[in-house]
mmCIF file with all atom_site columns, C-alpha atoms and ligand atoms in Angstrom:
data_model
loop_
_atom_site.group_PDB
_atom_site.id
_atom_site.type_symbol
_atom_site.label_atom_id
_atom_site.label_alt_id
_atom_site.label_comp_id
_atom_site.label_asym_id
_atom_site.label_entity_id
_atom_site.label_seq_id
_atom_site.pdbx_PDB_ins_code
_atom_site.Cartn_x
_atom_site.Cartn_y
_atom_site.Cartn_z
_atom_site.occupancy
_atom_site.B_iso_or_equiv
_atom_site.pdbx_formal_charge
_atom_site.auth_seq_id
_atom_site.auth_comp_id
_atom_site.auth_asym_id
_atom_site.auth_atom_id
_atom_site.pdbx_PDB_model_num
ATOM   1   C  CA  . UNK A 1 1   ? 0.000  0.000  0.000   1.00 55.00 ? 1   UNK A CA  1
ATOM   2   C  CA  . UNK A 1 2   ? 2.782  2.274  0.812   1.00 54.00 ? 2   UNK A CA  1
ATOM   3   C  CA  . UNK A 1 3   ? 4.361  1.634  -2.547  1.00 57.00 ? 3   UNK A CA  1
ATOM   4   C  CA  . UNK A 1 4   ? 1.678  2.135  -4.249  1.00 57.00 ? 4   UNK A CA  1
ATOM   5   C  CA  . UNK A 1 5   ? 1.864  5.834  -3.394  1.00 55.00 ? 5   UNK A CA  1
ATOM   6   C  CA  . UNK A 1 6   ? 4.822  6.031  -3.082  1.00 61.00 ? 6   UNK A CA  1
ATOM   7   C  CA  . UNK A 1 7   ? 6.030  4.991  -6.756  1.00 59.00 ? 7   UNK A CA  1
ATOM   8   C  CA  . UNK A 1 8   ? 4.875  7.322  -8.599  1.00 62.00 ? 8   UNK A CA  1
ATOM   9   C  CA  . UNK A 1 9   ? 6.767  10.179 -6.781  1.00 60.00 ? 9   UNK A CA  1
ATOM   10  C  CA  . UNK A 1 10  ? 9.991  8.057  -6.817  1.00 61.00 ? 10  UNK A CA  1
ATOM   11  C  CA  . UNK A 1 11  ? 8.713  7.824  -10.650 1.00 60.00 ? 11  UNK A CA  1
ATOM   12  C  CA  . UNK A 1 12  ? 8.464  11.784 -11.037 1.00 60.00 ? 12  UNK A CA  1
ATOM   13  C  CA  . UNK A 1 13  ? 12.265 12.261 -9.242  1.00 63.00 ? 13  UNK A CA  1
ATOM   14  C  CA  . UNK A 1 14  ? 13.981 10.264 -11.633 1.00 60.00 ? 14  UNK A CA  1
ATOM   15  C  CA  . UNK A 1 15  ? 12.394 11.714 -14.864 1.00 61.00 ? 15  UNK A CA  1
ATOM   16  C  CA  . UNK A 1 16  ? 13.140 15.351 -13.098 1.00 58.00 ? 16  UNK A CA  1
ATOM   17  C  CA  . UNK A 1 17  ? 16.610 14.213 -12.196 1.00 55.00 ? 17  UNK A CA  1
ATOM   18  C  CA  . UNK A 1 18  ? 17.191 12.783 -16.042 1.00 55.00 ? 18  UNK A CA  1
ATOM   19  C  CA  . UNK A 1 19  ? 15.922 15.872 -17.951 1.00 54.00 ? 19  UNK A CA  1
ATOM   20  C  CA  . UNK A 1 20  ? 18.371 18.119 -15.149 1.00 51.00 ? 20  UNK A CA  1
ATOM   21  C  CA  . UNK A 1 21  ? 21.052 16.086 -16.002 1.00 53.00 ? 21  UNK A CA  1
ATOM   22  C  CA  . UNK A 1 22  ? 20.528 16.172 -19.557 1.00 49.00 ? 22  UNK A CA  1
ATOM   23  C  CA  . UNK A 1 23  ? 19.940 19.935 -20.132 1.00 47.00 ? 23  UNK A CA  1
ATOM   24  C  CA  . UNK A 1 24  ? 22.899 20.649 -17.731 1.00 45.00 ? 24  UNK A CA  1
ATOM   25  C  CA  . UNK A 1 25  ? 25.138 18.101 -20.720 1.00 47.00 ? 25  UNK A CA  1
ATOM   26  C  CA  . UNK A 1 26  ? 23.303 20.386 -23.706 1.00 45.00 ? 26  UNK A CA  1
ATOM   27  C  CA  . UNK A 1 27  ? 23.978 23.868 -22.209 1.00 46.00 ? 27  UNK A CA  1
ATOM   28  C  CA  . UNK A 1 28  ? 27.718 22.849 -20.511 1.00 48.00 ? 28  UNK A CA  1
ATOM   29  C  CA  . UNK A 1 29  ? 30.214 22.459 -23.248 1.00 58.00 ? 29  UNK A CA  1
ATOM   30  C  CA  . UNK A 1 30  ? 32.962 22.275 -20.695 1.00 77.00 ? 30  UNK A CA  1
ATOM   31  C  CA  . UNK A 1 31  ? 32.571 21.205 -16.957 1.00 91.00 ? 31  UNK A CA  1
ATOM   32  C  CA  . UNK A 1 32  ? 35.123 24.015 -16.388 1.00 97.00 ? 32  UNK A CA  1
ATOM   33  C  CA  . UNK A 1 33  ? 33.350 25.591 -12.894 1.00 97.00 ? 33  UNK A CA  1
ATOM   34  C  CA  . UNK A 1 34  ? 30.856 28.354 -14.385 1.00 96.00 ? 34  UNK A CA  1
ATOM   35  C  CA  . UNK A 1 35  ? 31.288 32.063 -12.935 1.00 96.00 ? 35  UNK A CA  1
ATOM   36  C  CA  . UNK A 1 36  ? 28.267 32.929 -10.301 1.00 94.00 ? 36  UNK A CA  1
ATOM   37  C  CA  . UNK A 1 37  ? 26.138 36.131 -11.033 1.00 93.00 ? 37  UNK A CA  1
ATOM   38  C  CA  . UNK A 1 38  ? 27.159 39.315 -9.536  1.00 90.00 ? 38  UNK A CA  1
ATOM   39  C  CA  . UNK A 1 39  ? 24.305 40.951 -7.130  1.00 90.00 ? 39  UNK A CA  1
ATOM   40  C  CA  . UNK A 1 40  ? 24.048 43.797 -10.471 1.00 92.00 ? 40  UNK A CA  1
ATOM   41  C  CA  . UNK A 1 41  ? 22.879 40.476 -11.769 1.00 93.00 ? 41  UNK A CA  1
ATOM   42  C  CA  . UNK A 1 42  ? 25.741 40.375 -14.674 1.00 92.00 ? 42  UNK A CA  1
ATOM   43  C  CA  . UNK A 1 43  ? 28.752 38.364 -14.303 1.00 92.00 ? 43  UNK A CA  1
ATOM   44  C  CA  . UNK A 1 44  ? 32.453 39.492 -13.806 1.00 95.00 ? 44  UNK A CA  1
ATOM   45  C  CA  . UNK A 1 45  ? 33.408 39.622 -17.785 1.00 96.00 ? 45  UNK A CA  1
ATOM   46  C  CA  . UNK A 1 46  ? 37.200 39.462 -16.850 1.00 97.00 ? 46  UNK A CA  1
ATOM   47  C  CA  . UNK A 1 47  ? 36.528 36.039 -15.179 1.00 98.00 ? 47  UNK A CA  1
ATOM   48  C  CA  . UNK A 1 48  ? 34.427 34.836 -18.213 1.00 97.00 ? 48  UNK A CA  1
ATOM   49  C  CA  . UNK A 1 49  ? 37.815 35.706 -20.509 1.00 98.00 ? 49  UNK A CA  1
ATOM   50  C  CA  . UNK A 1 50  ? 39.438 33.793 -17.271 1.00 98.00 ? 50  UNK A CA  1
ATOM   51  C  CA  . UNK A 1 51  ? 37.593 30.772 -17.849 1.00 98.00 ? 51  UNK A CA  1
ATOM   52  C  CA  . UNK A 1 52  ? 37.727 30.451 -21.325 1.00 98.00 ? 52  UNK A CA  1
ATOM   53  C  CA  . UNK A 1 53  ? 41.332 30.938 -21.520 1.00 98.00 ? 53  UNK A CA  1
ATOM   54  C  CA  . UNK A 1 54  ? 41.386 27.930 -19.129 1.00 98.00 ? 54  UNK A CA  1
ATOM   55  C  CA  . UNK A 1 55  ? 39.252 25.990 -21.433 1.00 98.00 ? 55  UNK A CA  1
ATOM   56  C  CA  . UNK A 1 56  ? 41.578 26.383 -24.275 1.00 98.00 ? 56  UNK A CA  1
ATOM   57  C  CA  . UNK A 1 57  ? 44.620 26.517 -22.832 1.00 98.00 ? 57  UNK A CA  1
ATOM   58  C  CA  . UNK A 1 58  ? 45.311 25.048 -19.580 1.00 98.00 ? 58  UNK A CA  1
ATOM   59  C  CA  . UNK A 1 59  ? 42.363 22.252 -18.729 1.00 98.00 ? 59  UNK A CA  1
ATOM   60  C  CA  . UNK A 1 60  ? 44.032 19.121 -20.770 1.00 97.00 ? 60  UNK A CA  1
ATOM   61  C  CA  . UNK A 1 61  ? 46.971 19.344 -18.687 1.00 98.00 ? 61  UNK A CA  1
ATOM   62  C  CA  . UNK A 1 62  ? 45.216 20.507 -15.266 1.00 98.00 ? 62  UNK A CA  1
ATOM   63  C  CA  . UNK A 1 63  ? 41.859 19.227 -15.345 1.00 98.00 ? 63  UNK A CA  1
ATOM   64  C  CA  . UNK A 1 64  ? 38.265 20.872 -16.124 1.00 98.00 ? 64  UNK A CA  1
ATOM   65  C  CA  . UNK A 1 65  ? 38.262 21.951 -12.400 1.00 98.00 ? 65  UNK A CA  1
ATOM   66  C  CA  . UNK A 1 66  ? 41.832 22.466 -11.780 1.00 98.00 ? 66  UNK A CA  1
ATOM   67  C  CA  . UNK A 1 67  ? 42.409 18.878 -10.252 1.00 97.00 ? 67  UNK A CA  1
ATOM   68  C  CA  . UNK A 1 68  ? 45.394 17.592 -11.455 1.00 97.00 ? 68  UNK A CA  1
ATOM   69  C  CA  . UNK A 1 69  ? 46.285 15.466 -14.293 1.00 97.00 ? 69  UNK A CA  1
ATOM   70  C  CA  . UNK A 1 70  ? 49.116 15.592 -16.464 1.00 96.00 ? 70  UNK A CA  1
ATOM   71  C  CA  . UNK A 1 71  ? 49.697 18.879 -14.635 1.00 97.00 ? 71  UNK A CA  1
ATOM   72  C  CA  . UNK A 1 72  ? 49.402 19.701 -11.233 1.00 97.00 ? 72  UNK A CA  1
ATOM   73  C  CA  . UNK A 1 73  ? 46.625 19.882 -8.796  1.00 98.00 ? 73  UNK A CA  1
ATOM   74  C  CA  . UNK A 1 74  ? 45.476 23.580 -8.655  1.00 98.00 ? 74  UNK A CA  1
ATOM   75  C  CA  . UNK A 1 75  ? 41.874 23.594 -7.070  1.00 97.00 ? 75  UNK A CA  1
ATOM   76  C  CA  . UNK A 1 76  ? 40.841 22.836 -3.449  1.00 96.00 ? 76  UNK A CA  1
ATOM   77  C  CA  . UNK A 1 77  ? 43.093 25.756 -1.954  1.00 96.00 ? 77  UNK A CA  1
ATOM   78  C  CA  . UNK A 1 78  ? 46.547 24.109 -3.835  1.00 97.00 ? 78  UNK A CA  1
ATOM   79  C  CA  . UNK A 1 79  ? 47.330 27.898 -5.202  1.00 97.00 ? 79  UNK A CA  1
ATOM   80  C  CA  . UNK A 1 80  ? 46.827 29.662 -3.040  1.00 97.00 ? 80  UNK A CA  1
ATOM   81  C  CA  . UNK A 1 81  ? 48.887 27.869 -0.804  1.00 97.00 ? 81  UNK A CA  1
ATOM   82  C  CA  . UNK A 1 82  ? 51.554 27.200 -3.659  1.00 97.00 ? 82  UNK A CA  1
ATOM   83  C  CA  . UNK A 1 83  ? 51.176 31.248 -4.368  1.00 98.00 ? 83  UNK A CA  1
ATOM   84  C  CA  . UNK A 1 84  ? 49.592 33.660 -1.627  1.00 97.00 ? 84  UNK A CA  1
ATOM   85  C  CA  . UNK A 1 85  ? 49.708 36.319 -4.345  1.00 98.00 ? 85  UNK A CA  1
ATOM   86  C  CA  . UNK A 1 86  ? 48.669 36.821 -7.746  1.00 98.00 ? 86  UNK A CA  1
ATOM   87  C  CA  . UNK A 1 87  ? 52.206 38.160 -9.539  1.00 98.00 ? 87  UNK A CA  1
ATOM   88  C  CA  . UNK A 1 88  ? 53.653 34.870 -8.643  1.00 98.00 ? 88  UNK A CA  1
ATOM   89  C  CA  . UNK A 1 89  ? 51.543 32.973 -10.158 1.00 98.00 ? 89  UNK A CA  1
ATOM   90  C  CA  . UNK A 1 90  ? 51.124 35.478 -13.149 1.00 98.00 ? 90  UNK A CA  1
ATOM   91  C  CA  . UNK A 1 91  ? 54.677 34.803 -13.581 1.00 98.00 ? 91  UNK A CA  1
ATOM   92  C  CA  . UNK A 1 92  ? 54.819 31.225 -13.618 1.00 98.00 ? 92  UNK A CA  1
ATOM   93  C  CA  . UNK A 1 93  ? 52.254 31.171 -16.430 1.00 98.00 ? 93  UNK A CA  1
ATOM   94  C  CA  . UNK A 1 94  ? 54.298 33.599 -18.051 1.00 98.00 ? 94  UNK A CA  1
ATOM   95  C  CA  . UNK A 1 95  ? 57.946 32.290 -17.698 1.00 98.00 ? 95  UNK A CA  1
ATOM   96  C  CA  . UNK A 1 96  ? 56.522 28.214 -17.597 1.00 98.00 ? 96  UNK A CA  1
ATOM   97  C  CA  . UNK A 1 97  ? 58.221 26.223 -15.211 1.00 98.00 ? 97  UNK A CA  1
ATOM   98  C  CA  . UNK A 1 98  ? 59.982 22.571 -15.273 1.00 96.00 ? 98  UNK A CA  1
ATOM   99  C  CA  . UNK A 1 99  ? 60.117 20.784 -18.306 1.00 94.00 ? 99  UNK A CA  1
ATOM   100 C  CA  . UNK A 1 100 ? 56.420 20.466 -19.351 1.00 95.00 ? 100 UNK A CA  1
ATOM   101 C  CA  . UNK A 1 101 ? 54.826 23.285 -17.874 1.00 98.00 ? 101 UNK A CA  1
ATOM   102 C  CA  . UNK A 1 102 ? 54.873 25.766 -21.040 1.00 98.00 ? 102 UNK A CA  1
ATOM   103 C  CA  . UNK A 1 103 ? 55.678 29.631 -20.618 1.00 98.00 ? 103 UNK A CA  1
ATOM   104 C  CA  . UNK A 1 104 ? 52.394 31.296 -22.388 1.00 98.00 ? 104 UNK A CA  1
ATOM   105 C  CA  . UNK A 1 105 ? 54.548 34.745 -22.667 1.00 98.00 ? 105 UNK A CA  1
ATOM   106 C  CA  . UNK A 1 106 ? 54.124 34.628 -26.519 1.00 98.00 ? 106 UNK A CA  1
ATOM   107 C  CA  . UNK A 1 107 ? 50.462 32.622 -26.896 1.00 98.00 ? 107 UNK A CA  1
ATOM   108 C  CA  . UNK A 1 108 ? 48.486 34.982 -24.033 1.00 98.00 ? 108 UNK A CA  1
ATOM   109 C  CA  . UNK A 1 109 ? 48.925 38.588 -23.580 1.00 98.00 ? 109 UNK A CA  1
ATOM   110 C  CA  . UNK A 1 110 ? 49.172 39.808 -19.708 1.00 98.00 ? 110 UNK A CA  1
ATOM   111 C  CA  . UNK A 1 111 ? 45.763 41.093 -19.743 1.00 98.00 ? 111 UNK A CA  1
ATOM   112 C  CA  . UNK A 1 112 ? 44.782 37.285 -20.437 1.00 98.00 ? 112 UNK A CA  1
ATOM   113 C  CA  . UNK A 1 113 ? 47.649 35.711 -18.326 1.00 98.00 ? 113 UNK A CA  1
ATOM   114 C  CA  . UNK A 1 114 ? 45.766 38.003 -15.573 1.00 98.00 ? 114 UNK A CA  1
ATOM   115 C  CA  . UNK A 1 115 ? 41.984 37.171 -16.612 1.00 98.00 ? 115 UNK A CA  1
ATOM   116 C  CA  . UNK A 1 116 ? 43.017 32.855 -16.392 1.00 98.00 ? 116 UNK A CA  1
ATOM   117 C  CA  . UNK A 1 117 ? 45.070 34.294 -12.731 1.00 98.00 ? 117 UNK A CA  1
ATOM   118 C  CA  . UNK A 1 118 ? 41.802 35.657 -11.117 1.00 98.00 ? 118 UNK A CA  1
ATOM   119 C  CA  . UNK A 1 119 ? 39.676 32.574 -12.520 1.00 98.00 ? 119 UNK A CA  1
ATOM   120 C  CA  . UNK A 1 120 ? 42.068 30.024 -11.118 1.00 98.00 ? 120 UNK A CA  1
ATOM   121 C  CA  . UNK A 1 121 ? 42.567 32.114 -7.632  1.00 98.00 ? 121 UNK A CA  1
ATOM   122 C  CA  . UNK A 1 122 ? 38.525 32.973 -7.377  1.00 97.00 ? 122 UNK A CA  1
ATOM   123 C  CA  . UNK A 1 123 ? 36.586 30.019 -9.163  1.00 97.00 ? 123 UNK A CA  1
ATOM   124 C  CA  . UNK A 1 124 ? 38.642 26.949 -8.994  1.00 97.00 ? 124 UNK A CA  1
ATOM   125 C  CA  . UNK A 1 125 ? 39.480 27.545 -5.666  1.00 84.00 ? 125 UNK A CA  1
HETATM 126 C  C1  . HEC B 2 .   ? 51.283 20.553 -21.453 1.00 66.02 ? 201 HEC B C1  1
HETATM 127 C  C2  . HEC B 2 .   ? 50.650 20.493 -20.149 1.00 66.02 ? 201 HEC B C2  1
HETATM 128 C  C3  . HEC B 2 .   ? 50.377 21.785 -19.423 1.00 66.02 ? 201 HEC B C3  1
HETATM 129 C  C4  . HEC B 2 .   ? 49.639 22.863 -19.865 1.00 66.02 ? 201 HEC B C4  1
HETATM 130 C  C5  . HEC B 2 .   ? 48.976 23.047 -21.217 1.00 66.02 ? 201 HEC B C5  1
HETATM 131 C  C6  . HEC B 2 .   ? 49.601 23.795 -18.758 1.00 66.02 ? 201 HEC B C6  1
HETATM 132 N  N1  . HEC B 2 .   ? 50.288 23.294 -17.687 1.00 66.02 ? 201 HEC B N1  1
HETATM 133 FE FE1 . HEC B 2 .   ? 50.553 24.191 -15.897 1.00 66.02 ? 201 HEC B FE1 1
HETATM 134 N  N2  . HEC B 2 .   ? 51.746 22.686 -15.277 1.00 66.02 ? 201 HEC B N2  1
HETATM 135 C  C7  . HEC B 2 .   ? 52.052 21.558 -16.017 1.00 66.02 ? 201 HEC B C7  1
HETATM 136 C  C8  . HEC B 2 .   ? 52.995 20.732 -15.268 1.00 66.02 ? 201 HEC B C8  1
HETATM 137 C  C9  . HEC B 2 .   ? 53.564 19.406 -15.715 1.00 66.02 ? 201 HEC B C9  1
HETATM 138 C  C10 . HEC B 2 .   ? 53.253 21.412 -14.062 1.00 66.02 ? 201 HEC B C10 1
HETATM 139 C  C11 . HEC B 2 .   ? 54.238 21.018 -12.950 1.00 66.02 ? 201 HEC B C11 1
HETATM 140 C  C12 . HEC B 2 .   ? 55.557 21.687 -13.284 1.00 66.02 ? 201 HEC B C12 1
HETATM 141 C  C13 . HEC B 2 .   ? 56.673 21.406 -12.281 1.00 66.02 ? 201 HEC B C13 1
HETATM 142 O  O1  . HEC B 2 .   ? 56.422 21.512 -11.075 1.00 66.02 ? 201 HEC B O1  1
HETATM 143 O  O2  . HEC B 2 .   ? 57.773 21.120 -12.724 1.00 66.02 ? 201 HEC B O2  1
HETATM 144 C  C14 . HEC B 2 .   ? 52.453 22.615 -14.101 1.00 66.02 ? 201 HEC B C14 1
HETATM 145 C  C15 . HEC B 2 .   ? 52.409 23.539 -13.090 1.00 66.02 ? 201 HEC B C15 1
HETATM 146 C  C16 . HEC B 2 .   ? 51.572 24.634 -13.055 1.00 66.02 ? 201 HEC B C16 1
HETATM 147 C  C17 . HEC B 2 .   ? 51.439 25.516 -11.927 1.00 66.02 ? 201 HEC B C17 1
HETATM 148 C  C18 . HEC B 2 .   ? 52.132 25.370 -10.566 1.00 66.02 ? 201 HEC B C18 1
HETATM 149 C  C19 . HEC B 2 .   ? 53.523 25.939 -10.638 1.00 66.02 ? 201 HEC B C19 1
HETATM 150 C  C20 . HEC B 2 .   ? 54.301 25.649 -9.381  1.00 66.02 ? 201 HEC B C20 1
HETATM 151 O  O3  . HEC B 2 .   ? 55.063 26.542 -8.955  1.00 66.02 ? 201 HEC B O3  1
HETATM 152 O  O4  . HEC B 2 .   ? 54.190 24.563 -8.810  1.00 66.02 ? 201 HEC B O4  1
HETATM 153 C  C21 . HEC B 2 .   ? 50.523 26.462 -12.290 1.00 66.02 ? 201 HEC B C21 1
HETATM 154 C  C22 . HEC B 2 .   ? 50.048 27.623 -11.441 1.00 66.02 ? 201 HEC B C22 1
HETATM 155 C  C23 . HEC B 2 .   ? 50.103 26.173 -13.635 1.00 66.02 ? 201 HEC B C23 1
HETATM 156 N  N3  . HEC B 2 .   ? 50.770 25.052 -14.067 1.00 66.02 ? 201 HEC B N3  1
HETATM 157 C  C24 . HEC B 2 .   ? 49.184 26.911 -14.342 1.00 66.02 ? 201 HEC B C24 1
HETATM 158 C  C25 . HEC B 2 .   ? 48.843 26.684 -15.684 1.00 66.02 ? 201 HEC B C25 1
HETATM 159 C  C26 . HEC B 2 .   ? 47.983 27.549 -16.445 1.00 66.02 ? 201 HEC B C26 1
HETATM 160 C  C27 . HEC B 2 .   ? 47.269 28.756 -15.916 1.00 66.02 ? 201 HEC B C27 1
HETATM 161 C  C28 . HEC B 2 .   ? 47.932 27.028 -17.697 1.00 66.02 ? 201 HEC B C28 1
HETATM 162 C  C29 . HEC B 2 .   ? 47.207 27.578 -18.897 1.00 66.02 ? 201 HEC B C29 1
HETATM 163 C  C30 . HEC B 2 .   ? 47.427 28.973 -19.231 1.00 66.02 ? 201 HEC B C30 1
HETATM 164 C  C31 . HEC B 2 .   ? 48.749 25.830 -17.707 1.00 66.02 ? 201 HEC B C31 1
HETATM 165 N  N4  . HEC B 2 .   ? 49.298 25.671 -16.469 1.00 66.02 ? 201 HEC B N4  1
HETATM 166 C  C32 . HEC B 2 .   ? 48.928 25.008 -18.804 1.00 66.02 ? 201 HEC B C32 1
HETATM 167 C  C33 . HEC B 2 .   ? 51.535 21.243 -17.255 1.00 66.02 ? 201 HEC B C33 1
HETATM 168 C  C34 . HEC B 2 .   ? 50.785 22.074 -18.057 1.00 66.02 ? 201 HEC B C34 1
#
């Protein structure tokens, strides 16, 4: 008797579940954390050119989120811990670092090098 009613709920939760899950996959084309709305109700357009920068540039090596891979771990607090402040880790994207960390000094400009900074420091963390 209790299943009875209750079945067609569970029913209802797993077709709203599905169709979440499926329009989140059509409207993501990169799990690569989103930016959250400012309270003006627009978001932080430097931190959109952050992300996307990320996207193309940095994510194969790093991870969508910034969790490690090929390259290292940056999410979870890692860079802010590996660099309290933003010029040193402008640099390091800049100059590269070890023997398969690429310098980006001639592919990004610093206006970028600082947009992908900010994302990394403010979103992935
Ligand atoms: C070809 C793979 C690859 C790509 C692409 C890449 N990285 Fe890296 N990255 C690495 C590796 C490997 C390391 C570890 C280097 C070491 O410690 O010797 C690293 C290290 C780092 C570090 C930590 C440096 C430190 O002092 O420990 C940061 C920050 C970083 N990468 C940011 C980025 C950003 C931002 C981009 C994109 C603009 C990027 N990486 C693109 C492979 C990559």
């Amino acid at each position: 008797m209790v299943d009875k009613l209750r079945s067609p709920i569970a029913g209802l939760r797993v077709a709203t579940l599905t169709m979440f899950a499926v329009v989140s996959f059509a409207c993501g084309a990169s799990s690569a954390p989103e930016i959250p709305m400012g309270s003006n109700g627009e978001s932080d357009s430097e931190l959109a050119t952050g992300r996307n920068i990320w996207i193309q540039n940095c994510s194969s090596c790093h991870g969508s989120s910034g969790q490690g891979g090929r390259g290292k771990k940056l999410n979870e607090g890692e860079i802010l811990k590996l660099y309290p402040e933003i010029d040193g880790l402008i640099n390091v994207i800049t100059v590269g670092k070890g023997q398969s960390m690429p310098a980006f000094v001639s592919q990004l400009s610093p206006v970028e090098i600082e947009a992908v900074s900010r994302y990394i420091r403010e979103i992935l963390n």
